[in-house]
Amino acid sequence: MNLTINEVAKCLNLPLSTLERWIRQGRIPIYKNDKGCVFKKSALEKWAVTHNLSFSFPKEGVERQSNSEMENLLPAIKRGGILYDVMGDDVKTALRSAVENIPFLPEDKKDELYETLIERENLTSTGIGKGIAIPHPRAPLSNVIENSAIITCFLEKPVNFGAVDDKPVFVMFILLSTSTKIHLHLLSRLAFCMRDNSFVEFLKTSPCAEAFFAKIADFEKQLDKAKT
Amino acid sequence: MGILKSWRHPAGWAIFRLDDRLFLIFVAAIVGICSGIAAVVLNRSLVAIFEWIGQFRHYWWSFVLPAIGAALSSLFLEKIVKEGAGHGVPEVIYSVSRYGGLLRLRSSFSRLISSCLTIGSGGSAGPEAPVVMSGASIGSNIAKFFSLNDRQRVTLVGCGAAGAISSIFNAPIAGMVFAIEVIIGEWKAINIVPIAIASVAGTEVSRMLQGNRIAFSHRQFNIDLIDIFACLGLAVVAAAASILLTRTLRFMSGISSRFSSPLWLRAAAGGCVVGIIGIFLPIVLGEGYHPVKTMIEGNFSQGLAIVALAALAKIVATSMTLGWGGSGGIFAPCLVIGSLTGLAYHRGLVLLWPSVSWVNEGCFALLGMAGLVSGILQAPLTGIFLIVEITGGYNVILPLIVVSSISTSLCHYVEPASFYLKDLVEHGQLLRPGTDARVLADLSVFELLEKDCITVKQNMLLRDFINIVKNSHRNYFPVEDEKTGYFLGMIHLDDIRPYLFNSGMYDVVFLGQIMNTEVEVVNPDDELSEILRKMDANHLFSMPVVSNNKFAGMISKATLLDQYRKELMVQTCD
Amino acid sequence: MEARLFHIFRNTPLGRETLLQSIYFCKKIKASPVIYIPKFTKFLMYFDNDVAQIDLDDSYLTLPDTALRHATELVEQAELKPSFIKPKHYTASTLPDIPTNFDFMCCPRSISDMSSKIGLGYIGPRVRRIVKSAGFPVLIAGPIYKKWRSIAVFFGGSANALNALKLGIRISRESGIPLEVFTQLEKKSEKHYKKIVKDENLEEEIERHVNKWHFFEKGRFEDNLYEVPHDALVILGAYGHGIIRDILFGSKMEKLQSTISNNLLIVGPKYAANT
C-alpha cells in the first residue's frame, strides 16, 4: 500500500518540513520514480519499528468528540424528573424520601445511592446558599445509571442543611453523573443558573414542569452565547 | 527520452531495486576509479614539473621559482576558478557536516592545478589534501548526477577521498581509515563497505598505471625492547614538532593576513623565502619524498646538527608556503619533518649512549613520520596504517602504535582540535553525525513551530480575553496590533492572575496594559543552539517566534525534546 | 508566513532600479524583501541537490559605506520593513553561504559580468545557474524600473509551463492584476492545451482569473510577441519539452528573452508550484 507524503507525516506525527528533510537526507526508506517519491506502508512500518518511532494512523480526535457532545443541563433535568413536596425534617430524612421517590432507579440501588449521598454530605454540606442544595455522590455512578440525571426535588418545608449562608434549603438538585467530567460540566451550568436571584425566586414558587424546563432552556441559550 | 531519463536514475534499474546499498557500492567503484585517476595525474604532473624546473635549480636566481609558482597558483585560484586559498579538507568536512557533502564541480580540478604549480615549483607542501578535495568533489558530483540523497552523497564523498589517498600512496587501508576517521567521522557498515570498495578501486588504478610499488621500502628492522622504550621519547619529540608546526603555521597566516597587499603578492613573498632556504637546504623544496626515501633506507649522511636544522627549516618553509597563500596539503611535509625528527632523535640517542646497539636509524625516521602524522591529524589509526602501508613495514607495528597513540594524545592535550578541524571547531561547525550539535543544526525553527496559539489584539478588554482563555489550552497569548498585525508583546496566564477574580477590572483593563513587551523573541532564521542558549540564560521554556515583525508561532522545549529525540533516533540507529 | 523575496543589492543606479522593481513586486504580492549587501564578490547557495557558487560583478562592492543606507531608504520609502541577511556560515573565510529558503529572487539579467553586457538576448551564466537549480522562481528585472499593469503567462503545455501558469494565477490573485495567457500553436489545436489545463483541475481557476487566452496560430513566435503588452509581467517556464537542459534554456525562452524587454518571472525546473 502506498501513502502520500502528507499521510506519512501524520502517521509519524511530524511536521511536513521535517519529513521532506529526512527524504532529502536519506533517512527514511522511499522509492523514487519518474513522478517523485513513493512511500510503501510496509517498508515504513518496518523502518519505524527498528528506529523506535511510532507509526500509526491518527485516530480522529476521540477526546474532542466526547467533549463537544457533552450533554447539556436540560436533557439531564428532564431525565431526572421533578419531585414535588418531598417530605423530611432534616438532611437525612429529606434525602431518604427523595431517593425513595426516584422513579427510574432500581430498588436495590437506592440504598447505595443514599449511603453515598450521606457520605458526601458528612464531608461538607452541599447547600450552596440561597436555600438551594445540590446533593451528589463523590464518585461518579457509572455502574448504577446509564446516563447522567438531575433530580429536582422541591421540599415540603425548608430544611436546615448546614448551608454556607445558614439559610434553610427549600429545593434540592440531586446530581447523578456518569463521569467526573460531566459532573463538573453540569455543576458549573447549574451554578450559573443559581447565581440569578430571579431564578431563585422563581424556584420558590415550585413551578410546574413546563415553565421550569423553559426557564432552564433560556439559561442554556445564554450560556452558549457567552461561550461563542 | 525515456532511456535518457532512466540512465540518470540507475537506482531504478531492476538489479539495484533489490537493495540501494548494492547501487551505492557500484557507484563507489566508479568514484574510486575517477579519484584514483585524478591522484595519478597529479602525481605524474608533479614529478614532470619538478624535474623540468630542476634544470634551472643551479642558477642564482632559482630562489624566485617557488615565488612564481606560488603567485601563479594563488592567481589561478583567486581569479580563474574564484576559490579561496587553503588546502580544502576543512571545506570537505564542513560540507559533509552541514550540507550533505555538496561540493562544487570546479573543486574537482582547481586544487589539482594550483597545488601542481605550488609544489612543482618547489613550494613546501603536499599533494594529498588537494587530491582529497578533488576526489571528494568527484564523488559529490557523481552523486549529484544520479540525484542521490544526502546520506549516500556523504558516503560517496568519503569514497572519493579514500580512493584518492589509496591511489596516491598505494595504500588502500590508509585511504579507507582516513576517509572514515577524518572526513566522515562515523564508523558504520553502511559507510565502510562502499568506501572499502572505492579504496580498492583507487589502489588498483594506481597499480595499473604506475606499477605496484611501495613508496618507501626499507630493510628488515630488528626491534628490541629497549627501542620500544626509546619510542616513548620519540613520541614526545614528535608531538613537540607537530605542535611547533601547527603554531608556526598559524603564526605565519596571522602575519600574512595583516598585509593588505593582494594575495598573490603575499604568496610570492612566501615562495621567495622558501626559495632562499632551499638554496642552503634543498631538502625543504617540493613535497620531499625523495629525501624521506633515503632517510628510511638509512643512507642519509648528514650529522645531528644539520638534520635538526633541516627539520626546523622544513617547518618554517611549510608554514611560509601554506600560511602565505600557497596551495597544498600538510601530509607530505609532515612525513619529511617526521623522518627528520626521527633521524635527529636517533642521532641524539647515539650521542648520549654510544654503547647501546640501537636499531637502524631508518626505523626511527619511520616512527617519526608516524608520530607527526598522528600528531597533526590527531587521527592515530590513519597514522598507523599509512606508515605501515607506505613502508611495507609490518614488523615495526608495535613501536608504531606506541608512538602514534602517545603523540596523538600529547598533541590533543595542547591543541584540542587537529589541523584539519581547527577552523571548523573554532566556528562551531564540526557537526559529527549523532552529536548534539548535529541534531540541533539539522532541526530548524520551522519544524518546531507550534501554531496553536491564539493571538489577541492590544485593544481587547480583559473580559473578552478571559473568555478566550477559557477556550484555549495554551498559557501564552501573543498580542498584535490591530492595524499592522505587528507583534507587540506576550501575555502569560500568570500576568492576568491578579485580575482574574476581580470582575471590576474586566471592563477597565485593556490587554495593551497588561502585556509584557520586553519578551525575548526568536527569529525564524536563528540557529537552535543559539535559541537554546537564550532560553537557558533567561530561564524560559518557550519563546515566541517573530518573523518580519509578525508573530509566527511558539517554540518550546517540550516540542523540541520530542523532535530532538526522533531526530537522534533516526540519525543514530540503522 | 508571508513570502520572501531575495535581493542582492548593488549600490549603483542600476542596482537602484532593480531594487525598486523588487520592492514593487513585493508590494503587489504582499511579500517582504530580504536584502543581501555583499561583502565578498562570491557566495555559495546550497540547494537541495546542488550547490552553486555565485560570482558577482565587482560593482556589487561599490561604496560599502552608503549601501546599507541607500537600500534602507528605498525600502522604507515604500513603507516596507527592510530586512538584511548577514551570512551565518562560511564555507571558506571569504565564501559565505546564503540560505536558499526564499519564495522569489530578483536580479538583473547578469550578475557576474560587467553590467555593460546587459541587453536583450543575454542572460548571464550565474543567473542561468540559479534558475536551473533554485526551488524558487527568479524575477529578471529590466534595466529600468517599470510598473506592470497586466500579467502575461506563456503556456506551452509542459510541466514547467503548468507551474508557470499556476504561479501566474497566484500572483494575479494576490495582486488583483489581470492575467492573460499566450500560447503559440504548433501542430496542435487549442483543444489540446485546454485539455492539459482540465486534467490539472485548473479550469475553474482559469475561468476566474484569466482575462483572455491568446492563441498564435500563424507567424513566427518572435513576431507574435508584439501582442504582449509592454507593461506586462511575463511569466514562463525556463524549459519546455526539450531534453537537453544544461547550457541553454528552452528554445521559446531563449527567443522570448532576446525579443522582449519586459520584466520576466522565470520558473525553473526545480520549482514546485503550490496554489
PDB file of C-alpha atoms in Angstrom, chain B residues 20 27 45 57 112 179 189 210 217 230 257 275 312 317 322 335 340 370 377 397 454 490 504 510 522-523:
ATOM      1  CA  ASP B  20      20.060   0.519  -2.607  1.00  0.00           C
ATOM      2  CA  VAL B  27      28.784   3.949  -7.787  1.00  0.00           C
ATOM      3  CA  SER B  45      52.498  16.001 -13.456  1.00  0.00           C
ATOM      4  CA  ARG B  57      67.861  24.978  -9.988  1.00  0.00           C
ATOM      5  CA  LEU B 112      45.000  19.845  -8.565  1.00  0.00           C
ATOM      6  CA  ALA B 179      38.017   8.753   4.888  1.00  0.00           C
ATOM      7  CA  ALA B 189      28.905  -0.646   7.887  1.00  0.00           C
ATOM      8  CA  GLN B 210      52.234   3.245 -12.052  1.00  0.00           C
ATOM      9  CA  SER B 217      60.664   0.345   1.048  1.00  0.00           C
ATOM     10  CA  ALA B 230      63.187   4.823  23.274  1.00  0.00           C
ATOM     11  CA  SER B 257      46.708  38.421   6.869  1.00  0.00           C
ATOM     12  CA  GLY B 275      63.437  29.536  -2.310  1.00  0.00           C
ATOM     13  CA  LEU B 312      63.252  23.328  11.667  1.00  0.00           C
ATOM     14  CA  ALA B 317      59.300  26.566   4.755  1.00  0.00           C
ATOM     15  CA  LEU B 322      50.885  27.328   3.204  1.00  0.00           C
ATOM     16  CA  LEU B 335      56.316  12.925   6.518  1.00  0.00           C
ATOM     17  CA  LEU B 340      63.951  14.317  10.017  1.00  0.00           C
ATOM     18  CA  ALA B 370      54.006   8.184  12.186  1.00  0.00           C
ATOM     19  CA  LEU B 377      45.854  14.908  12.078  1.00  0.00           C
ATOM     20  CA  ILE B 397      53.873  -2.150  14.152  1.00  0.00           C
ATOM     21  CA  ILE B 454      -4.500  32.243  19.903  1.00  0.00           C
ATOM     22  CA  MET B 490       3.075  38.456  25.148  1.00  0.00           C
ATOM     23  CA  GLY B 504     -14.403  45.017  38.461  1.00  0.00           C
ATOM     24  CA  PHE B 510      -7.030  46.616  28.037  1.00  0.00           C
ATOM     25  CA  VAL B 522      13.246  34.281  18.181  1.00  0.00           C
ATOM     26  CA  ASN B 523      13.839  34.914  14.527  1.00  0.00           C
TER      27      ASN B 523
END
